[in-house]
XYZ file of C-alpha atoms in Angstrom:
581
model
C 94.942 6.399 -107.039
C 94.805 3.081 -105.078
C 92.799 2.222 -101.513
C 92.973 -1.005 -99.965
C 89.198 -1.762 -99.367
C 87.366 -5.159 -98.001
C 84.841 -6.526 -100.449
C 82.224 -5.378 -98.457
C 83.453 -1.879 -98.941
C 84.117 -2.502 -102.273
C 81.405 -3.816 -103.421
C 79.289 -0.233 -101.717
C 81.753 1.753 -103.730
C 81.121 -0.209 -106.647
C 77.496 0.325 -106.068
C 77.956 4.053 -105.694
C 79.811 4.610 -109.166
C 77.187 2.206 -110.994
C 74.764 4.919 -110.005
C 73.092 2.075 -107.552
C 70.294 5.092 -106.053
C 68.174 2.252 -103.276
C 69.809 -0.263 -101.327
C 68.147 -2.187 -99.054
C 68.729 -5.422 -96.822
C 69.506 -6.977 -93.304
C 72.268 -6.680 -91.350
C 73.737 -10.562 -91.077
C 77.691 -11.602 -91.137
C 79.421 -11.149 -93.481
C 77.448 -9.164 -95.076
C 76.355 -6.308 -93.421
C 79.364 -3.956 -93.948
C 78.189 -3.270 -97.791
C 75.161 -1.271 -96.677
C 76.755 0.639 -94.065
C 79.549 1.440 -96.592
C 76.850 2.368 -99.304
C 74.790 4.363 -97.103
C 77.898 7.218 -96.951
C 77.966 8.080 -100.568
C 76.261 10.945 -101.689
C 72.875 10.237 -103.613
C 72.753 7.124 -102.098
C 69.488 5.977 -100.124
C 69.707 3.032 -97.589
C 67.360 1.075 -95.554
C 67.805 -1.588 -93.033
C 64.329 -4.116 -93.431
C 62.469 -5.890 -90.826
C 63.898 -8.863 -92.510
C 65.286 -9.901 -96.119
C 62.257 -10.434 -97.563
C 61.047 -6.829 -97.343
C 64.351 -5.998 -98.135
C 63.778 -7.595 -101.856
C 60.623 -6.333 -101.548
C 61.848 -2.703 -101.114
C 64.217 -3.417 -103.979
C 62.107 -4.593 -106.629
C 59.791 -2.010 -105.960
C 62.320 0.458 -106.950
C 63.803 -1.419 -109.799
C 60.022 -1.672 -111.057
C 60.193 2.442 -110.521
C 63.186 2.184 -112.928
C 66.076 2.993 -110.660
C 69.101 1.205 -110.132
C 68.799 -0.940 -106.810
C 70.708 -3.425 -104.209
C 69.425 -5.654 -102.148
C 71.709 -6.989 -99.677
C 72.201 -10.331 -97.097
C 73.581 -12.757 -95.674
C 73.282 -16.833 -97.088
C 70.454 -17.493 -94.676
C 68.336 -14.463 -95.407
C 68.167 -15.824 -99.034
C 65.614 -18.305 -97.635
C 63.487 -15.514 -96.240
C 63.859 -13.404 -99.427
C 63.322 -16.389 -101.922
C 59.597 -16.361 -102.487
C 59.721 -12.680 -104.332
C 63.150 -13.806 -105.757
C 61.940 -16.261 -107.843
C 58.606 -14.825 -108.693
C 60.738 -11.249 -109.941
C 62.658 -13.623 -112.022
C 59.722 -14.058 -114.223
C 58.173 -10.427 -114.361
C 61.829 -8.946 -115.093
C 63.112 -5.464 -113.422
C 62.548 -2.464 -115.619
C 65.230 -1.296 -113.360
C 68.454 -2.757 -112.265
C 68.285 -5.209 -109.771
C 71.480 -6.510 -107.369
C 71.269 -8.994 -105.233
C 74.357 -9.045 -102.461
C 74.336 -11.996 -100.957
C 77.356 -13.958 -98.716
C 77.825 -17.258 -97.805
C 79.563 -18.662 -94.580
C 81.508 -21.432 -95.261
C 82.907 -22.998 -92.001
C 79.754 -20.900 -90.439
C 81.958 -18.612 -89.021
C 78.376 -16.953 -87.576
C 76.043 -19.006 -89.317
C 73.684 -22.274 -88.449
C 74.571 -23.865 -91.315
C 76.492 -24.295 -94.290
C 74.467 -23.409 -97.495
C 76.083 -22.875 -101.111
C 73.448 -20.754 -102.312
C 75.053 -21.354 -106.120
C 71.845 -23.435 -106.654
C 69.882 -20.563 -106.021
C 70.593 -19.116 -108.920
C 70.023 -22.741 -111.127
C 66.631 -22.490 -109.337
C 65.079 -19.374 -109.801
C 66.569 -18.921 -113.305
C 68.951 -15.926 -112.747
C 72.197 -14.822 -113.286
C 74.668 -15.207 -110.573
C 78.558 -13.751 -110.653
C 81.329 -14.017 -108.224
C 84.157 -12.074 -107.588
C 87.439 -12.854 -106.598
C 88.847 -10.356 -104.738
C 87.823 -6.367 -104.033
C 88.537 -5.013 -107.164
C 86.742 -7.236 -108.699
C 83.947 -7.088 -106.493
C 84.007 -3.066 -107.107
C 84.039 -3.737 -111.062
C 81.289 -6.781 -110.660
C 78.819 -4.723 -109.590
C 78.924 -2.775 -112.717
C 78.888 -5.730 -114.613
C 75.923 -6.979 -112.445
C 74.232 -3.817 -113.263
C 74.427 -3.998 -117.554
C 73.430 -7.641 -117.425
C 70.507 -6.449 -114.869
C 69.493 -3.652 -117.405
C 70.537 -5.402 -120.586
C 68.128 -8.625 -120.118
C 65.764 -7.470 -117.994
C 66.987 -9.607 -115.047
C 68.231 -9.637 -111.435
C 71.369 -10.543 -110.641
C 72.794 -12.362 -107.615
C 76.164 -11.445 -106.875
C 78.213 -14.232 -104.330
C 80.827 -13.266 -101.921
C 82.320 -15.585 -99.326
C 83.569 -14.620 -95.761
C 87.018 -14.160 -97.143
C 86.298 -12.402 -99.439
C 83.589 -9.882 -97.676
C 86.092 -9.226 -94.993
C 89.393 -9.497 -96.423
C 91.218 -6.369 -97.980
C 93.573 -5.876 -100.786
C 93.792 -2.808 -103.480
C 91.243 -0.951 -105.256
C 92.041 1.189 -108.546
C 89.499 4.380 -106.896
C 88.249 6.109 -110.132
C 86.645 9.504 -111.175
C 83.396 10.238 -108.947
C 80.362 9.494 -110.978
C 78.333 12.299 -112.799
C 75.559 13.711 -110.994
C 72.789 12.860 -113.304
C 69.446 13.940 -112.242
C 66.617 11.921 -113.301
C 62.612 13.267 -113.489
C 60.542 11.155 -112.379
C 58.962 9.311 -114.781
C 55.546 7.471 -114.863
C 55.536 4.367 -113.575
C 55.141 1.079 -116.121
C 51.833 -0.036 -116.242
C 52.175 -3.958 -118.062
C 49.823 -6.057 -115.921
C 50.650 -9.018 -118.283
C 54.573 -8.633 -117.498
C 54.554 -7.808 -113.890
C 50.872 -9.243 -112.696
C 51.908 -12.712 -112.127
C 48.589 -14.760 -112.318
C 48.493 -17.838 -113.832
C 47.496 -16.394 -117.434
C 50.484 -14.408 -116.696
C 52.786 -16.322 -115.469
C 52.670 -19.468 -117.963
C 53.433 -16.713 -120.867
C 56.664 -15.304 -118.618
C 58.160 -19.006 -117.871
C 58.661 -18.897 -121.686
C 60.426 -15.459 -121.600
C 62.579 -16.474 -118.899
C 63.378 -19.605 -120.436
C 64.471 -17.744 -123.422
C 66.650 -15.214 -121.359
C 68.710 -17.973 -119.795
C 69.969 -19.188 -123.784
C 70.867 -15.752 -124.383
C 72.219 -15.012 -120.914
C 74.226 -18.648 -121.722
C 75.717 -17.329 -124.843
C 76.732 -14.100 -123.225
C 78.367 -15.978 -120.527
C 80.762 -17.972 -123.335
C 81.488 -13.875 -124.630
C 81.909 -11.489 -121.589
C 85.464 -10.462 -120.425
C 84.340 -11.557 -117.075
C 84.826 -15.409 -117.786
C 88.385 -16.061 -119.312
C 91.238 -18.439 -120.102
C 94.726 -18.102 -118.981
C 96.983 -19.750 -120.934
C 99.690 -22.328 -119.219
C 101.001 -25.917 -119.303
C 99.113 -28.612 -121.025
C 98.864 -30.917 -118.263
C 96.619 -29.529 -115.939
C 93.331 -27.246 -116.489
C 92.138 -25.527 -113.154
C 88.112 -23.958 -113.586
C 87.317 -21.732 -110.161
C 85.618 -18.961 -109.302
C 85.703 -16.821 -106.249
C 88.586 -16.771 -103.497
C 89.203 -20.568 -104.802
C 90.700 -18.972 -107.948
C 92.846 -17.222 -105.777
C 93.811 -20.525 -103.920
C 94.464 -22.852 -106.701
C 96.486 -20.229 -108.344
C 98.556 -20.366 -105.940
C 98.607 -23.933 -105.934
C 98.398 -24.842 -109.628
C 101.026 -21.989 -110.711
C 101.655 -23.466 -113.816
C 98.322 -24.640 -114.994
C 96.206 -23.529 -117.654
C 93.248 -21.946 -116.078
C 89.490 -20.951 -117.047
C 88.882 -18.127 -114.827
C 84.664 -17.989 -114.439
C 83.502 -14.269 -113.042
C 80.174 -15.422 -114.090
C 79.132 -19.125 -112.454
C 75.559 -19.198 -113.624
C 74.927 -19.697 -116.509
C 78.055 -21.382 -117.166
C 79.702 -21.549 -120.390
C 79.650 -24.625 -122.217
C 82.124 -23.933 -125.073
C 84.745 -22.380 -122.913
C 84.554 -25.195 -120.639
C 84.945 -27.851 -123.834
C 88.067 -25.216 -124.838
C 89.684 -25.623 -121.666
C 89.553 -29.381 -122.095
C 90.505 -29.480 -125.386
C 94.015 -28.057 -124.592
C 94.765 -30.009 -121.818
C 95.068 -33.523 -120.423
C 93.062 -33.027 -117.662
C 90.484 -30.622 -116.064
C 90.549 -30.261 -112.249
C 87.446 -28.106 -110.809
C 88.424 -26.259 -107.368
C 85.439 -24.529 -105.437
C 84.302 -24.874 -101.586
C 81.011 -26.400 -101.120
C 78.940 -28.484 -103.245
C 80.346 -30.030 -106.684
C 77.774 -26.984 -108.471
C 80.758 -26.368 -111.547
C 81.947 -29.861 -111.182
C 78.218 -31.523 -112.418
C 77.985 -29.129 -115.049
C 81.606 -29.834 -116.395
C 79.957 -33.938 -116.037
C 77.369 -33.246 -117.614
C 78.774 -32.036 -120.828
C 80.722 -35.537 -120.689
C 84.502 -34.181 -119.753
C 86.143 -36.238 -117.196
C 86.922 -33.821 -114.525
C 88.377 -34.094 -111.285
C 86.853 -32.136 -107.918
C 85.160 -33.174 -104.894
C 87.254 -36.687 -105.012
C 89.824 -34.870 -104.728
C 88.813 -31.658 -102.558
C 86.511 -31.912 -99.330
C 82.896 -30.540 -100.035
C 83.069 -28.854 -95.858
C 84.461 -25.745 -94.696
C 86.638 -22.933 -96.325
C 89.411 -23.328 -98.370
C 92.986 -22.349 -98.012
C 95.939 -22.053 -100.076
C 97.167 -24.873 -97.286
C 94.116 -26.910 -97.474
C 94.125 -26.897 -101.344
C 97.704 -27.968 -101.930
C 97.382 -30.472 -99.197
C 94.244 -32.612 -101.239
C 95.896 -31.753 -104.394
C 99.058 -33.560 -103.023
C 97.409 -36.428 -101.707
C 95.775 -37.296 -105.258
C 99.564 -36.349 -106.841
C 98.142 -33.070 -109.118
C 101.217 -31.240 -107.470
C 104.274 -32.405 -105.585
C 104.497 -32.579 -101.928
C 106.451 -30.476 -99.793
C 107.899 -31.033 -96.389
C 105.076 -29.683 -93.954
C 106.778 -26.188 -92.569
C 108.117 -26.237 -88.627
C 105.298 -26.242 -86.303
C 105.182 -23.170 -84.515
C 105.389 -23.722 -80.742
C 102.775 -21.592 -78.618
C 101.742 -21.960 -75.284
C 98.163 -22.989 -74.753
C 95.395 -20.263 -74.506
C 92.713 -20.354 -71.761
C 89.595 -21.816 -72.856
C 87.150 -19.102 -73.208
C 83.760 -20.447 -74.158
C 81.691 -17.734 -75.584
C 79.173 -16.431 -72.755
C 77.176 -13.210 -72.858
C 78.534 -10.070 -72.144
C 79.617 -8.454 -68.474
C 76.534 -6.770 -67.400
C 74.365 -8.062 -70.191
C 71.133 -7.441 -69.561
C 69.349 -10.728 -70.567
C 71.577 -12.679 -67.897
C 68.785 -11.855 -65.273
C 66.185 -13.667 -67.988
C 68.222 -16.493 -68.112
C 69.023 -16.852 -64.998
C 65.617 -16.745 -63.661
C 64.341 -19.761 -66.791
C 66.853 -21.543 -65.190
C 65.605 -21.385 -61.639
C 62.406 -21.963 -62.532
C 62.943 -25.209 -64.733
C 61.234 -23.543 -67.892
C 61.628 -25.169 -71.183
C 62.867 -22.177 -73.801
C 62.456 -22.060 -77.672
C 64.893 -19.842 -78.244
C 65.930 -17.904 -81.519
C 69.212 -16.526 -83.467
C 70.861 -12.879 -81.691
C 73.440 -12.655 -79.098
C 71.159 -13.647 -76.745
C 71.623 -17.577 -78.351
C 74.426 -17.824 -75.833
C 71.839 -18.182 -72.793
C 72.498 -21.603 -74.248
C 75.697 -22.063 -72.991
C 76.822 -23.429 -69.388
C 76.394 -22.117 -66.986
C 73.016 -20.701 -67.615
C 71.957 -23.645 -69.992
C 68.269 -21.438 -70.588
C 67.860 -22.191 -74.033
C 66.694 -25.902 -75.075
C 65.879 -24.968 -79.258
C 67.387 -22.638 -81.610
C 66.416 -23.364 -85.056
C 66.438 -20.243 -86.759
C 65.271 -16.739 -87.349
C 61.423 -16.035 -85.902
C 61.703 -19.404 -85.074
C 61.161 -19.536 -81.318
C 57.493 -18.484 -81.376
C 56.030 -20.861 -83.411
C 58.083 -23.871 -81.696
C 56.821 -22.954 -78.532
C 52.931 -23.103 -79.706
C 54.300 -26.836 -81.153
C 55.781 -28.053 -77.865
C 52.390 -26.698 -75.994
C 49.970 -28.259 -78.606
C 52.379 -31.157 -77.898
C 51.512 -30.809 -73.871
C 54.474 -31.387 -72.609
C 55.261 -31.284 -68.832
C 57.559 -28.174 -68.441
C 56.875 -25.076 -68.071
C 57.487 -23.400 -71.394
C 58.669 -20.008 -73.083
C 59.654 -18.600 -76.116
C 62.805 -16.193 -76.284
C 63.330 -13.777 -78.719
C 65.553 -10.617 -79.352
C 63.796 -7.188 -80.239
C 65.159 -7.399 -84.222
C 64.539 -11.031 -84.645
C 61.000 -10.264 -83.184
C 60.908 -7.335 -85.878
C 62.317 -9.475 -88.552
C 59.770 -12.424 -88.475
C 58.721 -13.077 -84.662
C 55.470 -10.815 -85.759
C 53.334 -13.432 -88.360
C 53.712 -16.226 -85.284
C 53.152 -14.159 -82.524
C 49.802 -13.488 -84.170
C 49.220 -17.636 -85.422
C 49.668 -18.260 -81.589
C 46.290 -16.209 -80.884
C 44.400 -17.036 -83.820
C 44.958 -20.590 -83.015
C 43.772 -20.503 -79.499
C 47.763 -21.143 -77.860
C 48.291 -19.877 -74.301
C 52.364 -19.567 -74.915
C 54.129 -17.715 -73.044
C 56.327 -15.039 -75.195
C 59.657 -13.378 -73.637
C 61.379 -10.372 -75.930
C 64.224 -9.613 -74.843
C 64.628 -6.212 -75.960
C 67.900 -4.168 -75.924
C 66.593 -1.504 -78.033
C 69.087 -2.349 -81.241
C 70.597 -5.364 -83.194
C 73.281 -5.945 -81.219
C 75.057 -9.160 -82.739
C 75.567 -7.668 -85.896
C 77.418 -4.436 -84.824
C 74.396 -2.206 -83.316
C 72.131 -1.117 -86.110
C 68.699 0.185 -85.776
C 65.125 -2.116 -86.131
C 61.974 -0.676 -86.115
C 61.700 -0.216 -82.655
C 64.698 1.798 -81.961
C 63.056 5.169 -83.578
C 65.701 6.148 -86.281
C 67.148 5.224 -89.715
C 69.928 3.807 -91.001
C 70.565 7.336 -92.651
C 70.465 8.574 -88.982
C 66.492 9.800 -89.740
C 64.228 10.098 -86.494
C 61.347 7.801 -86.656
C 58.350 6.606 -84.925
C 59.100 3.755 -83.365
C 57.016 0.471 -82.967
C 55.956 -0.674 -79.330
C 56.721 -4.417 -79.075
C 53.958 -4.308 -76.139
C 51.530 -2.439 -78.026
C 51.822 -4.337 -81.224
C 51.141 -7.532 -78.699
C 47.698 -5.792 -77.127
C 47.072 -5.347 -80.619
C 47.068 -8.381 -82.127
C 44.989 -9.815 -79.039
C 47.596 -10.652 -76.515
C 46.132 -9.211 -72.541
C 48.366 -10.530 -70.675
C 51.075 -8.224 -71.266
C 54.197 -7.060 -68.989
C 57.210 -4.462 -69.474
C 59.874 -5.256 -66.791
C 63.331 -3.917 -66.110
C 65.710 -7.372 -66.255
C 67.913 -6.064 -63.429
C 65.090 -6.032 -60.816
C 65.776 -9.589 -60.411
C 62.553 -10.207 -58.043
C 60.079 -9.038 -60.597
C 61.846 -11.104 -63.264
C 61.545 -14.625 -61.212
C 57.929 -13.400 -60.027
C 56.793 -12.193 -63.796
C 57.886 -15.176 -65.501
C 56.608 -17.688 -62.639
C 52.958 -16.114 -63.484
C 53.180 -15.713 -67.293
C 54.482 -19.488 -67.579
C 51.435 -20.323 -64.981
C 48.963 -19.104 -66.776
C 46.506 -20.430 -68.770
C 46.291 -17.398 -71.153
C 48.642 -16.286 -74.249
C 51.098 -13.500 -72.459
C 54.259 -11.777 -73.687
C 56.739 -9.994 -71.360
C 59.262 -7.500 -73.057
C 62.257 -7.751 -70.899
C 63.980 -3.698 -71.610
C 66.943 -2.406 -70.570
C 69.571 -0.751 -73.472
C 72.497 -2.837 -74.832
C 75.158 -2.081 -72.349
C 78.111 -2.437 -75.285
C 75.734 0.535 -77.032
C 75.558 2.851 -74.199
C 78.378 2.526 -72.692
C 77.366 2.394 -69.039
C 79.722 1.978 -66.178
C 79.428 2.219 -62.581
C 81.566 1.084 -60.122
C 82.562 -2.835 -59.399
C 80.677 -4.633 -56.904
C 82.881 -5.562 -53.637
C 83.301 -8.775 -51.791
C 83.057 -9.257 -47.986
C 84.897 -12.502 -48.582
C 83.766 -12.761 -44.183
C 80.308 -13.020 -44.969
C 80.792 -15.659 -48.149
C 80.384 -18.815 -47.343
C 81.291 -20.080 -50.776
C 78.213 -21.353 -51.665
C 79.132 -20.619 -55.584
C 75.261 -18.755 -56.446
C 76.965 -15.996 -58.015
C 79.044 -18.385 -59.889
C 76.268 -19.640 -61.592
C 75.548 -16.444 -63.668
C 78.112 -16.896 -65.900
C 79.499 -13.244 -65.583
C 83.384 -13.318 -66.898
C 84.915 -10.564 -64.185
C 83.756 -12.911 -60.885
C 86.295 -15.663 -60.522
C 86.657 -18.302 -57.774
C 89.486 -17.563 -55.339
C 90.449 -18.910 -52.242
C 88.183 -18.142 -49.834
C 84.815 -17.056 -51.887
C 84.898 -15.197 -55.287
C 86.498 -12.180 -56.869
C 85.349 -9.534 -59.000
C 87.293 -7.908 -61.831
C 86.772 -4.192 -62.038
C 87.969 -3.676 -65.719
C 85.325 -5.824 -66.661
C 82.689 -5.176 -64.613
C 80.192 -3.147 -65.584
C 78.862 -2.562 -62.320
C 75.367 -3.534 -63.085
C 74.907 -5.319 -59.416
C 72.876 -8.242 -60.530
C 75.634 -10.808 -58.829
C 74.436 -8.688 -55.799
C 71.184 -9.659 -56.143
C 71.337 -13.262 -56.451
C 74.311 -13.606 -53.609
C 72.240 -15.338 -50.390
C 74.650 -13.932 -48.118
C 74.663 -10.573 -49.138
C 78.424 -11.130 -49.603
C 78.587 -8.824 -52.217
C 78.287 -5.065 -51.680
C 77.039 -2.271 -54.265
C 78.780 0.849 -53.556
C 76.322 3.286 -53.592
């Protein structure tokens, strides 16, 4: 039987029948789909983390046990999770050991552009990458022998396209229920104790894993030639294989499942029975040097842009231009009338509008950090003035104080970001002596990445109830005093909390609550206007809230989109605008 599956949902199936028993990770696009998926299977155990790191954490830890385990995020989160990444290269996994991990190219819902291929190169570990679902389901079982067979993690790379595009899976028989005692755990302090003494005796181990891992790479199936015409010789990897196929259909290609390491003789193969090699993969020029480097002329990023996704369109268009392929006549352009502009804003009813709005009354100068709540950026609000990236916010605004700046000044983070890593600055800022001012605004799950649950929202992934964490208390805690709960929609108590917290002289922290409305589901009924009583003044306008509109005359309100929340109410200076009751 057949299924047509994403990669992200088949690379949890592929996870289930490699007998993958932990996975572990944090929710980040486009990855976040595989742990969901995985989570479903029976005998599987999933976690959401605080934040990648722990994640890898949580996954070593049960490699080191001797299970099979899968770690899973996005390109980003391989930043936070790259200090124990590169350490459990040298102590090995007992275990097997997945890494998931997706880049973004065009940042799609990223802040930046990363081709985390080099991370493999620099922590020494083997990295493959699938082309489409099936191979993503088979990969995984791949990634698992290698894991098991040299003692190694392995990263596996998806793309966007490839995470959330679909095509068919072969499904195959459910995998035996093998039940494993628990066995004693490995006690080697000199292979997973990395002090110095340690370590220097493990760099030599791992340097003699990557020339066996190098000769595997020249033998397994996963890395291949396919035989074609003599003048051209494509090497890609990934969804570019599946582009330059396309393109290049009568080219002779080497087909690399496995891109680090890579394999030399195969490579010096492919040139040898053609006239000349031609290296298509988005990002950096990572198979292109190495191809260099063994001193075959090769053709790639002169030819192919180093930004942004490819396309089958975008391909044959560079290839064109340096005349690999012929051109063709550009196809009819497709006549559409123009769309609205609709910037991105926050949601009807959203509860951190209130926050924003009131920064922006008051003049404050906000650090902000990555969530949904990044759009308090845009116009009209304009309340966010930094965004660097996750945790960020907390430890910028302690800079731009110890820089004594004019402004008032506030840090803005989301409840999972301040989960994730808002915890270790939030404690820096009292152990230093700062007197920041701290805003969470907490809507009680991670809402950008489709709702799952953080420490503070008091269950599981595997739908467990938990204890959950007290973003307050954890504040009084560490130190903080000055602490304040507030509901967002009682709009005075915002404007008069944040005027006193970004007053003060002291370190404070207000936690700005109210539920995700696109997770509750709340609706009331739409405010009204007495279009008599507005005098168009255009203060409800400045919210930003997508059902008011101007019309002639004062504004209108759009009742499938409101919410009914009645914030617009309580900014309108006119009382224009009526709340039924």
């Amino acid at each position: 039987m057949k299924k047509i599956m994403s990669g992200n949902e088949a690379l949890a199936y592929g996870a289930y029948l490699a007998g993958i028993k932990v996975g572990a990770g944090y929710p980040g696009t486009p990855s976040t789909e595989v742990l969901e998926n995985y989570s479903r299977y029976p005998g599987a155990y999933a976690e959401w983390s605080p934040n990648e790191k722990v994640a890898m954490d949580v996954g070593i830890g049960a490699a080191l046990g001797g299970k099979r385990a899968m770690v899973t995020m996005k390109h980003v989160g391989l930043n936070v999770a790259a200090d124990s990444l590169f350490t459990v290269s040298y102590t090995g996994t007992n275990g097997a050991l997945i890494i998931i991990n997706s880049d973004d190219p065009s940042m799609h819902s990223s802040q930046n552009e990363q081709d985390n291929r080099h991370y493999a190169r620099a922590s020494k570990v083997v990295m493959l990458e699938p082309a489409d679902s099936e191979e993503a389901k088979r990969f995984v079982k791949v990634a698992v022998e290698i894991s098991e067979t040299f003692d190694t993690p392995v990263i596996l790379r998806t793309t966007t396209r490839l995470s959330h595009s679909r095509c068919i899976v072969a499904l195959e028989d459910e995998p035996a229920d093998i039940v494993v005692e628990p066995a004693a755990y490995e006690r080697n302090a000199s292979k997973y104790v990395m002090v110095p003494m340690n370590a220097r005796q493990r760099r030599l181990v791992v340097e003699e894993r990557l020339k066996k891992l190098a000769e595997y790479a020249e033998t397994t199936p996963i890395n291949f030639i396919e035989p074609g015409g003599g003048d051209i010789g494509v090497i890609a990897a990934g969804v570019s294989y599946q582009y330059a196929k396309e393109v290049f259909p009568e080219a002779t290609f080497l087909k690399l499942g496995m891109v680090y390491p890579l394999p030399k003789q195969l490579i010096r193969d492919l040139a040898g029975r053609v006239k000349q090699v031609v290296v298509v993969e988005e990002l950096d020029p990572f198979i292109e040097e190495h191809v260099r480097l063994l001193g075959i002329p090769v053709k790639g990023r002169e030819v192919f842009p180093g930004i942004a996704e490819f396309s089958q369109g975008r391909v044959r268009k560079h290839a064109a231009a340096a005349g690999l392929v012929p051109k063709v006549a550009d196809p009819p352009a497709v006549q559409t009338p123009q769309l609205p502009v609709r910037p991105p804003m926050l949601c009807p009813g959203c509860a951190h509008r209130p926050v924003f709005y009131a920064l922006q009354r008051l003049r404050v100068a906000v650090m902000g950090d990555i969530g949904c709540y990044t759009l308090g950026a845009a116009p009209p609000l304009g309340s966010m003035h930094s965004c660097i990236c996750m945790g960020a916010s907390i430890g910028n605004v302690h800079g731009v104080d110890r820089a004594k700046v004019k402004d008032r000044t506030a840090a803005v983070i989301g409840d999972s970001t301040f989960f994730h890593s808002g915890i270790a600055p939030l404690i820096n800022l009292i152990s230093n002596g700062g007197n920041s001012t701290v805003i969470v605004v907490d809507n009680r799950i991670t809402a950008m990445t489709g709702h799952q649950p953080h420490p503070g929202t008091g269950w599981t992934l595997m739908g467990k109830e938990v204890p959950n964490v007290s973003i307050d208390a954890l504040a009084r805690a560490v130190g903080f005093k000055k602490v304040d709960v507030i509901n967002p929609y009682d709009f005075k108590l915002v404007l008069d909390t944040i005027r006193d917290h970004t007053s003060s002289d002291e370190p404070s922290l207000i936690v700005s609550q109210y539920p995700c409305v696109l997770n509750i589901r709340e609706k009331k009924p739409a405010p009204t206007v007495d279009l008599d009583a507005c005098n168009e003044c255009g203060t409800c306008l400045r919210i930003g809230c997508s059902p008011m509109t101007k019309v002639d005359g004062g504004v209108a309100i759009d009742p499938a989109l409101c919410i009914g929340c009645g914030f617009c109410a309580s900014v309108c200076p006119q009382s224009a605008i009526k709340v039924p009751s």
